[in-house]
Amino acid sequence: MNFMKLLLRILANCLAILIATKLVPGFLFSGSLIDLLMAGVVIGLINALIKPIIQLIALPVVFLTLGLFNIIINVGLLLLADKFLDQLIIKGFWPAFWGVVIFSIINHLISHLHRDKGNLNKF
């Protein structure tokens, strides 16, 4: 993974935190810009280091649920990030669930825009 891709993922996490804070009751972030960047890094590290291990362990359940268990994994990882970050407060399963939905949408949009930008540079 190159530096630009890593930076985009961190910024996508930061943007998702801000949007979830505005849209989801029970999803709260109170911190400075530096705290927001640190939260983006922590969530990125959890997704890069812990998520693959959990997905491998839960593979049979993910298979049986046709991938829907991945949502539960993501909710759990977001709640784990909440435990590491004092500025992030997620009040239960449903705020975490809707937070995961927002994170997924933001990450999809940013990766799609970045991919399209890369395709334009090839011409």
PDB file of C-alpha atoms in Angstrom:
ATOM      1  CA  MET A   1       0.000   0.000   0.000  1.00  0.00           C
ATOM      2  CA  ASN A   2       1.471   3.308  -0.986  1.00  0.00           C
ATOM      3  CA  PHE A   3       1.507   6.455   1.134  1.00  0.00           C
ATOM      4  CA  MET A   4      -1.247   8.226  -0.811  1.00  0.00           C
ATOM      5  CA  LYS A   5      -3.630   5.298  -0.410  1.00  0.00           C
ATOM      6  CA  LEU A   6      -2.900   5.136   3.324  1.00  0.00           C
ATOM      7  CA  LEU A   7      -3.477   8.875   3.687  1.00  0.00           C
ATOM      8  CA  LEU A   8      -6.780   8.609   1.808  1.00  0.00           C
ATOM      9  CA  ARG A   9      -7.959   5.832   4.123  1.00  0.00           C
ATOM     10  CA  ILE A  10      -7.098   7.877   7.213  1.00  0.00           C
ATOM     11  CA  LEU A  11      -8.866  10.941   5.804  1.00  0.00           C
ATOM     12  CA  ALA A  12     -11.876   8.801   4.846  1.00  0.00           C
ATOM     13  CA  ASN A  13     -12.052   7.528   8.430  1.00  0.00           C
ATOM     14  CA  CYS A  14     -11.881  11.106   9.727  1.00  0.00           C
ATOM     15  CA  LEU A  15     -14.627  12.229   7.365  1.00  0.00           C
ATOM     16  CA  ALA A  16     -16.793   9.253   8.339  1.00  0.00           C
ATOM     17  CA  ILE A  17     -16.361  10.100  12.030  1.00  0.00           C
ATOM     18  CA  LEU A  18     -17.450  13.687  11.391  1.00  0.00           C
ATOM     19  CA  ILE A  19     -20.480  12.662   9.327  1.00  0.00           C
ATOM     20  CA  ALA A  20     -21.529   9.947  11.782  1.00  0.00           C
ATOM     21  CA  THR A  21     -21.249  12.456  14.630  1.00  0.00           C
ATOM     22  CA  LYS A  22     -23.654  14.771  12.812  1.00  0.00           C
ATOM     23  CA  LEU A  23     -26.129  12.128  11.611  1.00  0.00           C
ATOM     24  CA  VAL A  24     -26.191   9.311  14.171  1.00  0.00           C
ATOM     25  CA  PRO A  25     -27.620   9.860  17.652  1.00  0.00           C
ATOM     26  CA  GLY A  26     -25.348   8.150  20.166  1.00  0.00           C
ATOM     27  CA  PHE A  27     -22.244   8.489  17.988  1.00  0.00           C
ATOM     28  CA  LEU A  28     -20.220  11.279  19.562  1.00  0.00           C
ATOM     29  CA  PHE A  29     -16.789  12.731  18.922  1.00  0.00           C
ATOM     30  CA  SER A  30     -15.406  15.578  20.974  1.00  0.00           C
ATOM     31  CA  GLY A  31     -11.833  16.423  20.228  1.00  0.00           C
ATOM     32  CA  SER A  32      -9.449  18.577  18.263  1.00  0.00           C
ATOM     33  CA  LEU A  33      -8.316  18.100  14.681  1.00  0.00           C
ATOM     34  CA  ILE A  34      -5.278  16.199  15.964  1.00  0.00           C
ATOM     35  CA  ASP A  35      -7.587  13.925  17.977  1.00  0.00           C
ATOM     36  CA  LEU A  36      -9.653  13.343  14.841  1.00  0.00           C
ATOM     37  CA  LEU A  37      -6.550  12.389  12.846  1.00  0.00           C
ATOM     38  CA  MET A  38      -5.444  10.052  15.640  1.00  0.00           C
ATOM     39  CA  ALA A  39      -8.901   8.454  15.639  1.00  0.00           C
ATOM     40  CA  GLY A  40      -8.607   7.932  11.879  1.00  0.00           C
ATOM     41  CA  VAL A  41      -5.215   6.294  12.354  1.00  0.00           C
ATOM     42  CA  VAL A  42      -6.432   4.047  15.198  1.00  0.00           C
ATOM     43  CA  ILE A  43      -9.454   2.883  13.194  1.00  0.00           C
ATOM     44  CA  GLY A  44      -7.193   2.285  10.198  1.00  0.00           C
ATOM     45  CA  LEU A  45      -4.776   0.228  12.298  1.00  0.00           C
ATOM     46  CA  ILE A  46      -7.588  -1.839  13.782  1.00  0.00           C
ATOM     47  CA  ASN A  47      -8.912  -2.525  10.276  1.00  0.00           C
ATOM     48  CA  ALA A  48      -5.450  -3.372   8.948  1.00  0.00           C
ATOM     49  CA  LEU A  49      -4.188  -5.520  11.823  1.00  0.00           C
ATOM     50  CA  ILE A  50      -7.106  -7.041  13.720  1.00  0.00           C
ATOM     51  CA  LYS A  51      -9.864  -7.303  11.119  1.00  0.00           C
ATOM     52  CA  PRO A  52      -8.123  -9.868   8.857  1.00  0.00           C
ATOM     53  CA  ILE A  53      -7.507 -12.191  11.809  1.00  0.00           C
ATOM     54  CA  ILE A  54     -11.111 -11.982  13.008  1.00  0.00           C
ATOM     55  CA  GLN A  55     -12.415 -12.485   9.466  1.00  0.00           C
ATOM     56  CA  LEU A  56     -10.286 -15.596   9.096  1.00  0.00           C
ATOM     57  CA  ILE A  57     -11.492 -17.031  12.403  1.00  0.00           C
ATOM     58  CA  ALA A  58     -15.128 -16.178  11.593  1.00  0.00           C
ATOM     59  CA  LEU A  59     -14.941 -17.402   7.993  1.00  0.00           C
ATOM     60  CA  PRO A  60     -17.376 -20.319   8.478  1.00  0.00           C
ATOM     61  CA  VAL A  61     -19.980 -18.021  10.060  1.00  0.00           C
ATOM     62  CA  VAL A  62     -19.452 -15.392   7.357  1.00  0.00           C
ATOM     63  CA  PHE A  63     -19.920 -18.104   4.740  1.00  0.00           C
ATOM     64  CA  LEU A  64     -23.104 -19.433   6.372  1.00  0.00           C
ATOM     65  CA  THR A  65     -24.599 -15.937   6.640  1.00  0.00           C
ATOM     66  CA  LEU A  66     -23.628 -15.071   3.053  1.00  0.00           C
ATOM     67  CA  GLY A  67     -21.319 -12.318   4.269  1.00  0.00           C
ATOM     68  CA  LEU A  68     -23.772 -10.585   6.583  1.00  0.00           C
ATOM     69  CA  PHE A  69     -21.677 -11.474   9.630  1.00  0.00           C
ATOM     70  CA  ASN A  70     -19.044  -9.065   8.283  1.00  0.00           C
ATOM     71  CA  ILE A  71     -21.343  -6.258   9.430  1.00  0.00           C
ATOM     72  CA  ILE A  72     -21.233  -7.619  12.979  1.00  0.00           C
ATOM     73  CA  ILE A  73     -17.440  -7.862  12.768  1.00  0.00           C
ATOM     74  CA  ASN A  74     -17.218  -4.237  11.636  1.00  0.00           C
ATOM     75  CA  VAL A  75     -19.565  -3.101  14.419  1.00  0.00           C
ATOM     76  CA  GLY A  76     -17.418  -4.937  16.952  1.00  0.00           C
ATOM     77  CA  LEU A  77     -14.244  -3.370  15.606  1.00  0.00           C
ATOM     78  CA  LEU A  78     -15.766   0.108  15.726  1.00  0.00           C
ATOM     79  CA  LEU A  79     -16.802  -0.524  19.339  1.00  0.00           C
ATOM     80  CA  LEU A  80     -13.228  -1.674  20.004  1.00  0.00           C
ATOM     81  CA  ALA A  81     -11.937   1.615  18.591  1.00  0.00           C
ATOM     82  CA  ASP A  82     -14.342   3.368  20.958  1.00  0.00           C
ATOM     83  CA  LYS A  83     -12.555   1.679  23.879  1.00  0.00           C
ATOM     84  CA  PHE A  84      -9.156   2.963  22.702  1.00  0.00           C
ATOM     85  CA  LEU A  85     -10.264   6.527  21.947  1.00  0.00           C
ATOM     86  CA  ASP A  86     -11.397   8.755  24.798  1.00  0.00           C
ATOM     87  CA  GLN A  87     -12.834  11.343  22.392  1.00  0.00           C
ATOM     88  CA  LEU A  88     -15.046   8.818  20.600  1.00  0.00           C
ATOM     89  CA  ILE A  89     -18.199   7.699  22.392  1.00  0.00           C
ATOM     90  CA  ILE A  90     -20.505   5.143  20.792  1.00  0.00           C
ATOM     91  CA  LYS A  91     -23.566   4.433  22.893  1.00  0.00           C
ATOM     92  CA  GLY A  92     -24.464   0.891  21.945  1.00  0.00           C
ATOM     93  CA  PHE A  93     -24.953  -1.437  19.019  1.00  0.00           C
ATOM     94  CA  TRP A  94     -27.258   0.668  16.821  1.00  0.00           C
ATOM     95  CA  PRO A  95     -25.137   3.831  16.778  1.00  0.00           C
ATOM     96  CA  ALA A  96     -22.157   1.599  15.940  1.00  0.00           C
ATOM     97  CA  PHE A  97     -24.184  -0.160  13.228  1.00  0.00           C
ATOM     98  CA  TRP A  98     -25.173   3.121  11.560  1.00  0.00           C
ATOM     99  CA  GLY A  99     -21.612   4.348  12.001  1.00  0.00           C
ATOM    100  CA  VAL A 100     -20.380   1.286  10.103  1.00  0.00           C
ATOM    101  CA  VAL A 101     -22.876   2.041   7.326  1.00  0.00           C
ATOM    102  CA  ILE A 102     -21.514   5.591   7.058  1.00  0.00           C
ATOM    103  CA  PHE A 103     -17.887   4.372   7.155  1.00  0.00           C
ATOM    104  CA  SER A 104     -18.667   1.904   4.359  1.00  0.00           C
ATOM    105  CA  ILE A 105     -20.332   4.531   2.176  1.00  0.00           C
ATOM    106  CA  ILE A 106     -17.547   7.085   2.675  1.00  0.00           C
ATOM    107  CA  ASN A 107     -14.780   4.543   2.053  1.00  0.00           C
ATOM    108  CA  HIS A 108     -16.556   3.266  -1.055  1.00  0.00           C
ATOM    109  CA  LEU A 109     -17.041   6.769  -2.458  1.00  0.00           C
ATOM    110  CA  ILE A 110     -13.465   7.842  -1.806  1.00  0.00           C
ATOM    111  CA  SER A 111     -11.970   4.653  -3.239  1.00  0.00           C
ATOM    112  CA  HIS A 112     -14.243   4.999  -6.279  1.00  0.00           C
ATOM    113  CA  LEU A 113     -13.216   8.629  -6.808  1.00  0.00           C
ATOM    114  CA  HIS A 114      -9.546   7.756  -6.342  1.00  0.00           C
ATOM    115  CA  ARG A 115      -9.838   4.854  -8.805  1.00  0.00           C
ATOM    116  CA  ASP A 116     -11.548   7.096 -11.392  1.00  0.00           C
ATOM    117  CA  LYS A 117      -8.852   9.737 -10.953  1.00  0.00           C
ATOM    118  CA  GLY A 118      -6.209   7.081 -11.545  1.00  0.00           C
ATOM    119  CA  ASN A 119      -7.948   5.953 -14.742  1.00  0.00           C
ATOM    120  CA  LEU A 120      -8.023   9.516 -16.061  1.00  0.00           C
ATOM    121  CA  ASN A 121      -4.273   9.861 -15.546  1.00  0.00           C
ATOM    122  CA  LYS A 122      -3.604   6.845 -17.773  1.00  0.00           C
ATOM    123  CA  PHE A 123      -4.870   8.579 -20.901  1.00  0.00           C
TER     124      PHE A 123
END
